[in-house]
Amino acid sequence: MTDEPRPEPAAAPHDELLALALEAARRAGELLRDRRPADLGVAATKSSAIDVVTEMDFAAEKLITGFLTEHRPADGILGEEGASRPGSSGVRWVVDPIDGTVNYLYGRPDWSVSIAAEYVGEAVVGVVAAPMRGETYHAVRGGGAFVNGAPAHCRPAPPMDQALVSTGFNYVLDVRAHQAEVARLLIPRVRDIRRGGSAAIDLCDVACGRLDGYYERGLNPWDLAAGDLIAREGGALTGSRPGGRPDGDLTVAAVPGLFEPLQRLLDELGAWHD
């Protein structure tokens, strides 16, 4: 007697998942914006400032995961701050309560709340809320990308030497040194390079036509799950090394026509290793 394969769980309606992600991101964004001490990055000592940011990270993740669990208790969860549980519904929420914590610490506006819903391993809903920008980006798989409810589209492809590209750097000194060398070799080949500090916002900026491309090594699933879907639904292409999907080795997002040459160049420059 052989075991028959188990059927996949019935998919949750995407509009339900989107509504929950939008509300959870809104609540967490308001908490982070309204409860952040005004002088956090100036008057606080280094240790106390970091403690406050850590407390806010945990508080926001607890708010998000509690809200999602209340409404969908059978779903799995993966959160940056340690929230992790398997689920039985086929849906897993991937949560980054503060993407861009250093920006948040210093009172800079480019930090975000990132929430993605995956179904059987594929992202189907992505929401990125950037409260200090006054913007919320979202996408449903196959339904396009939106910013504050209006359709978002990436830019037409420029020549490589006219491309505005963003990146990010690791916190480990040796890794940062190699990443700086990659950027040094890349910058003469493009219009300019930006370093925003929030991977989720950078991916959304590609979707909205504010960047032509973005790349970064060392991202975690919660850094890119929502933003990657939004970028793709905005018309961008995403990947890792040629033939690969975005991952911790390398994430690349760019407008069609720029993506492949940028990806090949980053591969040649060794952007995928330390």
mmCIF file of C-alpha atoms in Angstrom:
data_model
loop_
_atom_site.group_PDB
_atom_site.id
_atom_site.type_symbol
_atom_site.label_atom_id
_atom_site.label_comp_id
_atom_site.label_asym_id
_atom_site.label_seq_id
_atom_site.Cartn_x
_atom_site.Cartn_y
_atom_site.Cartn_z
ATOM 1 C CA MET A 1 0.000 0.000 0.000
ATOM 2 C CA THR A 2 1.440 3.411 -0.978
ATOM 3 C CA ASP A 3 0.693 6.789 0.499
ATOM 4 C CA GLU A 4 -1.305 8.988 -1.828
ATOM 5 C CA PRO A 5 0.097 12.512 -2.315
ATOM 6 C CA ARG A 6 -1.554 15.135 -0.195
ATOM 7 C CA PRO A 7 -3.418 17.809 -2.153
ATOM 8 C CA GLU A 8 -2.164 21.365 -1.843
ATOM 9 C CA PRO A 9 -4.183 23.521 0.584
ATOM 10 C CA ALA A 10 -6.858 25.655 -1.004
ATOM 11 C CA ALA A 11 -5.449 29.071 -1.866
ATOM 12 C CA ALA A 12 -6.666 32.024 0.181
ATOM 13 C CA PRO A 13 -8.316 34.812 -1.812
ATOM 14 C CA HIS A 14 -5.604 37.295 -2.731
ATOM 15 C CA ASP A 15 -7.835 40.248 -1.919
ATOM 16 C CA GLU A 16 -8.189 38.962 1.630
ATOM 17 C CA LEU A 17 -4.421 38.604 2.024
ATOM 18 C CA LEU A 18 -3.860 42.053 0.541
ATOM 19 C CA ALA A 19 -6.376 43.709 2.851
ATOM 20 C CA LEU A 20 -4.740 42.112 5.898
ATOM 21 C CA ALA A 21 -1.216 43.056 4.772
ATOM 22 C CA LEU A 22 -2.229 46.662 4.095
ATOM 23 C CA GLU A 23 -3.895 47.028 7.485
ATOM 24 C CA ALA A 24 -1.033 45.363 9.375
ATOM 25 C CA ALA A 25 1.534 47.558 7.607
ATOM 26 C CA ARG A 26 -0.531 50.683 8.291
ATOM 27 C CA ARG A 27 -0.808 49.917 11.997
ATOM 28 C CA ALA A 28 2.887 49.060 12.346
ATOM 29 C CA GLY A 29 3.925 52.147 10.385
ATOM 30 C CA GLU A 30 1.866 54.414 12.617
ATOM 31 C CA LEU A 31 3.300 52.800 15.743
ATOM 32 C CA LEU A 32 6.865 53.244 14.510
ATOM 33 C CA ARG A 33 6.300 56.813 13.351
ATOM 34 C CA ASP A 34 4.338 58.041 16.355
ATOM 35 C CA ARG A 35 6.315 56.321 19.124
ATOM 36 C CA ARG A 36 9.807 57.114 17.869
ATOM 37 C CA PRO A 37 11.507 59.628 20.213
ATOM 38 C CA ALA A 38 12.194 62.831 18.289
ATOM 39 C CA ASP A 39 15.813 62.996 19.507
ATOM 40 C CA LEU A 40 16.558 59.284 19.182
ATOM 41 C CA GLY A 41 19.584 59.633 16.886
ATOM 42 C CA VAL A 42 20.910 62.827 18.516
ATOM 43 C CA ALA A 43 20.524 62.954 22.267
ATOM 44 C CA ALA A 44 20.459 59.264 23.136
ATOM 45 C CA THR A 45 23.646 57.362 23.846
ATOM 46 C CA LYS A 46 24.694 54.765 21.306
ATOM 47 C CA SER A 47 23.618 51.821 23.453
ATOM 48 C CA SER A 48 20.295 53.313 24.514
ATOM 49 C CA ALA A 49 19.468 54.380 20.954
ATOM 50 C CA ILE A 50 20.071 50.876 19.660
ATOM 51 C CA ASP A 51 17.986 49.463 22.502
ATOM 52 C CA VAL A 52 15.084 51.748 21.586
ATOM 53 C CA VAL A 53 15.256 50.738 17.917
ATOM 54 C CA THR A 54 15.383 47.066 18.921
ATOM 55 C CA GLU A 55 12.354 47.546 21.161
ATOM 56 C CA MET A 56 10.473 49.250 18.335
ATOM 57 C CA ASP A 57 11.443 46.458 15.928
ATOM 58 C CA PHE A 58 10.064 43.829 18.288
ATOM 59 C CA ALA A 59 6.951 45.857 19.080
ATOM 60 C CA ALA A 60 6.147 46.334 15.402
ATOM 61 C CA GLU A 61 6.715 42.672 14.591
ATOM 62 C CA LYS A 62 4.543 41.624 17.545
ATOM 63 C CA LEU A 63 1.775 43.941 16.347
ATOM 64 C CA ILE A 64 1.944 42.570 12.785
ATOM 65 C CA THR A 65 2.155 38.899 13.689
ATOM 66 C CA GLY A 66 -0.529 39.218 16.334
ATOM 67 C CA PHE A 67 -2.897 40.866 13.877
ATOM 68 C CA LEU A 68 -2.240 38.267 11.171
ATOM 69 C CA THR A 69 -2.583 35.375 13.634
ATOM 70 C CA GLU A 70 -5.883 36.730 14.899
ATOM 71 C CA HIS A 71 -7.328 36.706 11.387
ATOM 72 C CA ARG A 72 -5.511 33.680 9.904
ATOM 73 C CA PRO A 73 -4.291 31.381 12.693
ATOM 74 C CA ALA A 74 -3.398 28.505 10.326
ATOM 75 C CA ASP A 75 -0.862 30.530 8.337
ATOM 76 C CA GLY A 76 2.894 30.256 8.783
ATOM 77 C CA ILE A 77 5.049 33.257 9.685
ATOM 78 C CA LEU A 78 8.700 34.197 9.136
ATOM 79 C CA GLY A 79 9.806 37.443 10.743
ATOM 80 C CA GLU A 80 13.142 39.219 10.945
ATOM 81 C CA GLU A 81 12.970 39.555 14.724
ATOM 82 C CA GLY A 82 12.453 35.854 15.359
ATOM 83 C CA ALA A 83 8.759 35.244 14.767
ATOM 84 C CA SER A 84 8.659 31.843 13.118
ATOM 85 C CA ARG A 85 6.082 29.129 12.956
ATOM 86 C CA PRO A 86 4.931 26.570 10.393
ATOM 87 C CA GLY A 87 1.406 26.729 9.105
ATOM 88 C CA SER A 88 -1.124 24.331 7.623
ATOM 89 C CA SER A 89 -2.878 26.648 5.163
ATOM 90 C CA GLY A 90 -0.132 26.865 2.521
ATOM 91 C CA VAL A 91 0.211 30.602 3.240
ATOM 92 C CA ARG A 92 3.303 32.024 4.911
ATOM 93 C CA TRP A 93 3.740 35.663 5.902
ATOM 94 C CA VAL A 94 7.255 37.100 5.533
ATOM 95 C CA VAL A 95 7.665 40.183 7.714
ATOM 96 C CA ASP A 96 10.305 42.872 8.136
ATOM 97 C CA PRO A 97 8.991 45.310 10.768
ATOM 98 C CA ILE A 98 11.648 47.974 10.033
ATOM 99 C CA ASP A 99 13.572 47.729 6.781
ATOM 100 C CA GLY A 100 16.176 50.457 7.037
ATOM 101 C CA THR A 101 16.814 50.475 10.783
ATOM 102 C CA VAL A 102 19.807 52.825 10.561
ATOM 103 C CA ASN A 103 17.664 55.333 8.668
ATOM 104 C CA TYR A 104 15.028 54.936 11.382
ATOM 105 C CA LEU A 105 17.668 55.483 14.082
ATOM 106 C CA TYR A 106 18.867 58.724 12.476
ATOM 107 C CA GLY A 107 15.410 60.070 11.662
ATOM 108 C CA ARG A 108 15.865 59.693 7.924
ATOM 109 C CA PRO A 109 12.676 59.028 5.920
ATOM 110 C CA ASP A 110 13.731 55.952 3.939
ATOM 111 C CA TRP A 111 12.596 53.167 6.248
ATOM 112 C CA SER A 112 9.654 50.873 5.682
ATOM 113 C CA VAL A 113 7.432 48.078 6.907
ATOM 114 C CA SER A 114 7.558 45.109 4.525
ATOM 115 C CA ILE A 115 4.962 42.311 4.501
ATOM 116 C CA ALA A 116 4.625 39.555 1.897
ATOM 117 C CA ALA A 117 2.219 36.640 1.702
ATOM 118 C CA GLU A 118 3.544 33.509 0.037
ATOM 119 C CA TYR A 119 1.390 30.642 -1.138
ATOM 120 C CA VAL A 120 3.167 27.284 -1.441
ATOM 121 C CA GLY A 121 6.500 29.105 -1.619
ATOM 122 C CA GLU A 122 5.572 31.800 -4.158
ATOM 123 C CA ALA A 123 4.932 35.430 -3.232
ATOM 124 C CA VAL A 124 1.352 36.342 -4.141
ATOM 125 C CA VAL A 125 0.916 39.604 -2.201
ATOM 126 C CA GLY A 126 3.453 42.271 -1.278
ATOM 127 C CA VAL A 127 3.005 45.465 0.740
ATOM 128 C CA VAL A 128 5.692 48.006 1.612
ATOM 129 C CA ALA A 129 4.635 50.985 3.732
ATOM 130 C CA ALA A 130 6.974 53.995 3.945
ATOM 131 C CA PRO A 131 5.244 56.261 6.495
ATOM 132 C CA MET A 132 7.731 59.145 6.330
ATOM 133 C CA ARG A 133 7.335 59.248 2.553
ATOM 134 C CA GLY A 134 3.579 59.122 2.898
ATOM 135 C CA GLU A 135 3.520 56.179 0.502
ATOM 136 C CA THR A 136 2.357 52.580 0.496
ATOM 137 C CA TYR A 137 3.287 50.258 -2.351
ATOM 138 C CA HIS A 138 1.494 47.011 -3.056
ATOM 139 C CA ALA A 139 1.172 44.266 -5.610
ATOM 140 C CA VAL A 140 -0.832 41.107 -6.134
ATOM 141 C CA ARG A 141 0.700 38.478 -8.363
ATOM 142 C CA GLY A 142 -0.548 39.029 -11.903
ATOM 143 C CA GLY A 143 -2.365 42.246 -10.956
ATOM 144 C CA GLY A 144 0.250 44.965 -11.392
ATOM 145 C CA ALA A 145 1.977 47.254 -8.906
ATOM 146 C CA PHE A 146 0.514 50.303 -7.173
ATOM 147 C CA VAL A 147 1.683 53.255 -5.096
ATOM 148 C CA ASN A 148 -1.008 54.871 -2.927
ATOM 149 C CA GLY A 149 -3.549 53.073 -5.079
ATOM 150 C CA ALA A 150 -2.288 54.446 -8.416
ATOM 151 C CA PRO A 151 -0.647 52.126 -10.971
ATOM 152 C CA ALA A 152 3.153 52.027 -10.828
ATOM 153 C CA HIS A 153 5.376 51.324 -13.822
ATOM 154 C CA CYS A 154 9.118 51.113 -14.284
ATOM 155 C CA ARG A 155 10.957 53.432 -16.660
ATOM 156 C CA PRO A 156 11.917 52.687 -20.261
ATOM 157 C CA ALA A 157 15.393 51.145 -20.479
ATOM 158 C CA PRO A 158 18.228 53.682 -20.722
ATOM 159 C CA PRO A 159 21.673 52.930 -22.117
ATOM 160 C CA MET A 160 23.890 51.490 -19.388
ATOM 161 C CA ASP A 161 25.881 54.720 -19.125
ATOM 162 C CA GLN A 162 22.654 56.642 -18.427
ATOM 163 C CA ALA A 163 21.305 54.252 -15.771
ATOM 164 C CA LEU A 164 20.692 55.334 -12.174
ATOM 165 C CA VAL A 165 21.414 52.309 -9.984
ATOM 166 C CA SER A 166 21.036 51.803 -6.246
ATOM 167 C CA THR A 167 22.820 49.363 -3.958
ATOM 168 C CA GLY A 168 23.391 48.541 -0.303
ATOM 169 C CA PHE A 169 26.324 47.531 1.875
ATOM 170 C CA ASN A 170 26.780 44.856 4.519
ATOM 171 C CA TYR A 171 27.637 45.640 8.139
ATOM 172 C CA VAL A 172 30.687 43.311 8.148
ATOM 173 C CA LEU A 173 33.842 45.312 7.399
ATOM 174 C CA ASP A 174 35.530 42.855 5.005
ATOM 175 C CA VAL A 175 32.296 42.334 3.082
ATOM 176 C CA ARG A 176 31.748 46.099 2.830
ATOM 177 C CA ALA A 177 35.258 46.561 1.483
ATOM 178 C CA HIS A 178 34.605 44.145 -1.381
ATOM 179 C CA GLN A 179 31.206 45.717 -2.067
ATOM 180 C CA ALA A 180 32.855 49.138 -2.217
ATOM 181 C CA GLU A 181 35.316 47.795 -4.780
ATOM 182 C CA VAL A 182 32.449 46.470 -6.910
ATOM 183 C CA ALA A 183 30.779 49.884 -6.714
ATOM 184 C CA ARG A 184 34.070 51.598 -7.653
ATOM 185 C CA LEU A 185 34.305 49.476 -10.792
ATOM 186 C CA LEU A 186 30.625 49.921 -11.631
ATOM 187 C CA ILE A 187 30.265 53.683 -11.211
ATOM 188 C CA PRO A 188 32.178 54.687 -14.378
ATOM 189 C CA ARG A 189 29.807 52.446 -16.359
ATOM 190 C CA VAL A 190 26.508 54.024 -15.188
ATOM 191 C CA ARG A 191 25.017 57.501 -14.706
ATOM 192 C CA ASP A 192 25.359 57.324 -10.927
ATOM 193 C CA ILE A 193 24.904 55.120 -7.883
ATOM 194 C CA ARG A 194 22.596 55.709 -4.917
ATOM 195 C CA ARG A 195 22.623 54.056 -1.487
ATOM 196 C CA GLY A 196 19.155 54.378 0.038
ATOM 197 C CA GLY A 197 19.360 52.057 3.038
ATOM 198 C CA SER A 198 16.095 50.131 2.595
ATOM 199 C CA ALA A 199 16.101 47.248 0.141
ATOM 200 C CA ALA A 200 12.305 47.160 0.109
ATOM 201 C CA ILE A 201 12.056 50.846 -0.842
ATOM 202 C CA ASP A 202 14.776 50.501 -3.484
ATOM 203 C CA LEU A 203 12.848 47.660 -5.129
ATOM 204 C CA CYS A 204 9.670 49.729 -5.030
ATOM 205 C CA ASP A 205 11.536 52.691 -6.518
ATOM 206 C CA VAL A 206 12.477 50.506 -9.483
ATOM 207 C CA ALA A 207 8.787 49.634 -9.851
ATOM 208 C CA CYS A 208 7.817 53.330 -9.693
ATOM 209 C CA GLY A 209 10.395 54.549 -12.215
ATOM 210 C CA ARG A 210 12.582 56.340 -9.663
ATOM 211 C CA LEU A 211 15.529 54.028 -10.266
ATOM 212 C CA ASP A 212 16.619 52.133 -13.360
ATOM 213 C CA GLY A 213 18.213 49.308 -11.397
ATOM 214 C CA TYR A 214 19.161 47.991 -7.989
ATOM 215 C CA TYR A 215 21.490 45.291 -6.701
ATOM 216 C CA GLU A 216 22.615 44.040 -3.320
ATOM 217 C CA ARG A 217 24.348 41.053 -1.776
ATOM 218 C CA GLY A 218 23.360 39.549 1.569
ATOM 219 C CA LEU A 219 19.611 40.122 1.640
ATOM 220 C CA ASN A 220 17.345 37.899 3.709
ATOM 221 C CA PRO A 221 13.903 36.657 2.631
ATOM 222 C CA TRP A 222 12.147 39.348 4.681
ATOM 223 C CA ASP A 223 14.241 42.079 3.022
ATOM 224 C CA LEU A 224 13.125 41.265 -0.497
ATOM 225 C CA ALA A 225 9.932 39.164 -0.528
ATOM 226 C CA ALA A 226 7.463 42.036 -0.852
ATOM 227 C CA GLY A 227 9.679 44.423 -2.801
ATOM 228 C CA ASP A 228 10.674 41.793 -5.348
ATOM 229 C CA LEU A 229 7.030 41.075 -6.185
ATOM 230 C CA ILE A 230 6.234 44.797 -6.433
ATOM 231 C CA ALA A 231 9.212 45.387 -8.735
ATOM 232 C CA ARG A 232 8.189 42.529 -11.033
ATOM 233 C CA GLU A 233 4.568 43.598 -11.112
ATOM 234 C CA GLY A 234 5.745 47.111 -11.996
ATOM 235 C CA GLY A 235 7.392 45.663 -15.088
ATOM 236 C CA ALA A 236 10.956 45.140 -13.866
ATOM 237 C CA LEU A 237 12.962 41.945 -14.130
ATOM 238 C CA THR A 238 14.615 40.435 -11.067
ATOM 239 C CA GLY A 239 17.155 37.708 -10.450
ATOM 240 C CA SER A 240 20.474 36.771 -8.940
ATOM 241 C CA ARG A 241 23.388 35.527 -11.024
ATOM 242 C CA PRO A 242 22.379 34.726 -14.628
ATOM 243 C CA GLY A 243 19.685 32.051 -14.512
ATOM 244 C CA GLY A 244 19.018 32.400 -10.782
ATOM 245 C CA ARG A 245 16.262 33.890 -8.668
ATOM 246 C CA PRO A 246 16.925 36.695 -6.183
ATOM 247 C CA ASP A 247 18.641 35.324 -3.097
ATOM 248 C CA GLY A 248 21.167 36.064 -0.390
ATOM 249 C CA ASP A 249 24.104 35.799 -2.783
ATOM 250 C CA LEU A 250 22.802 38.553 -5.024
ATOM 251 C CA THR A 251 19.567 40.347 -5.793
ATOM 252 C CA VAL A 252 19.314 42.331 -9.017
ATOM 253 C CA ALA A 253 16.277 44.277 -10.225
ATOM 254 C CA ALA A 254 16.193 46.457 -13.313
ATOM 255 C CA VAL A 255 14.039 47.604 -16.169
ATOM 256 C CA PRO A 256 13.845 45.277 -19.191
ATOM 257 C CA GLY A 257 16.674 46.046 -21.590
ATOM 258 C CA LEU A 258 18.995 47.030 -18.750
ATOM 259 C CA PHE A 259 18.524 43.974 -16.549
ATOM 260 C CA GLU A 260 20.570 41.458 -18.524
ATOM 261 C CA PRO A 261 23.605 43.668 -19.232
ATOM 262 C CA LEU A 262 23.617 44.894 -15.615
ATOM 263 C CA GLN A 263 23.289 41.338 -14.318
ATOM 264 C CA ARG A 264 26.147 40.131 -16.544
ATOM 265 C CA LEU A 265 28.353 43.038 -15.505
ATOM 266 C CA LEU A 266 27.705 42.454 -11.799
ATOM 267 C CA ASP A 267 28.509 38.773 -12.306
ATOM 268 C CA GLU A 268 31.808 39.669 -13.966
ATOM 269 C CA LEU A 269 32.645 42.129 -11.172
ATOM 270 C CA GLY A 270 32.045 39.461 -8.514
ATOM 271 C CA ALA A 271 29.130 41.180 -6.814
ATOM 272 C CA TRP A 272 27.882 37.728 -5.738
ATOM 273 C CA HIS A 273 30.790 36.894 -3.437
ATOM 274 C CA ASP A 274 32.690 38.525 -0.574
#
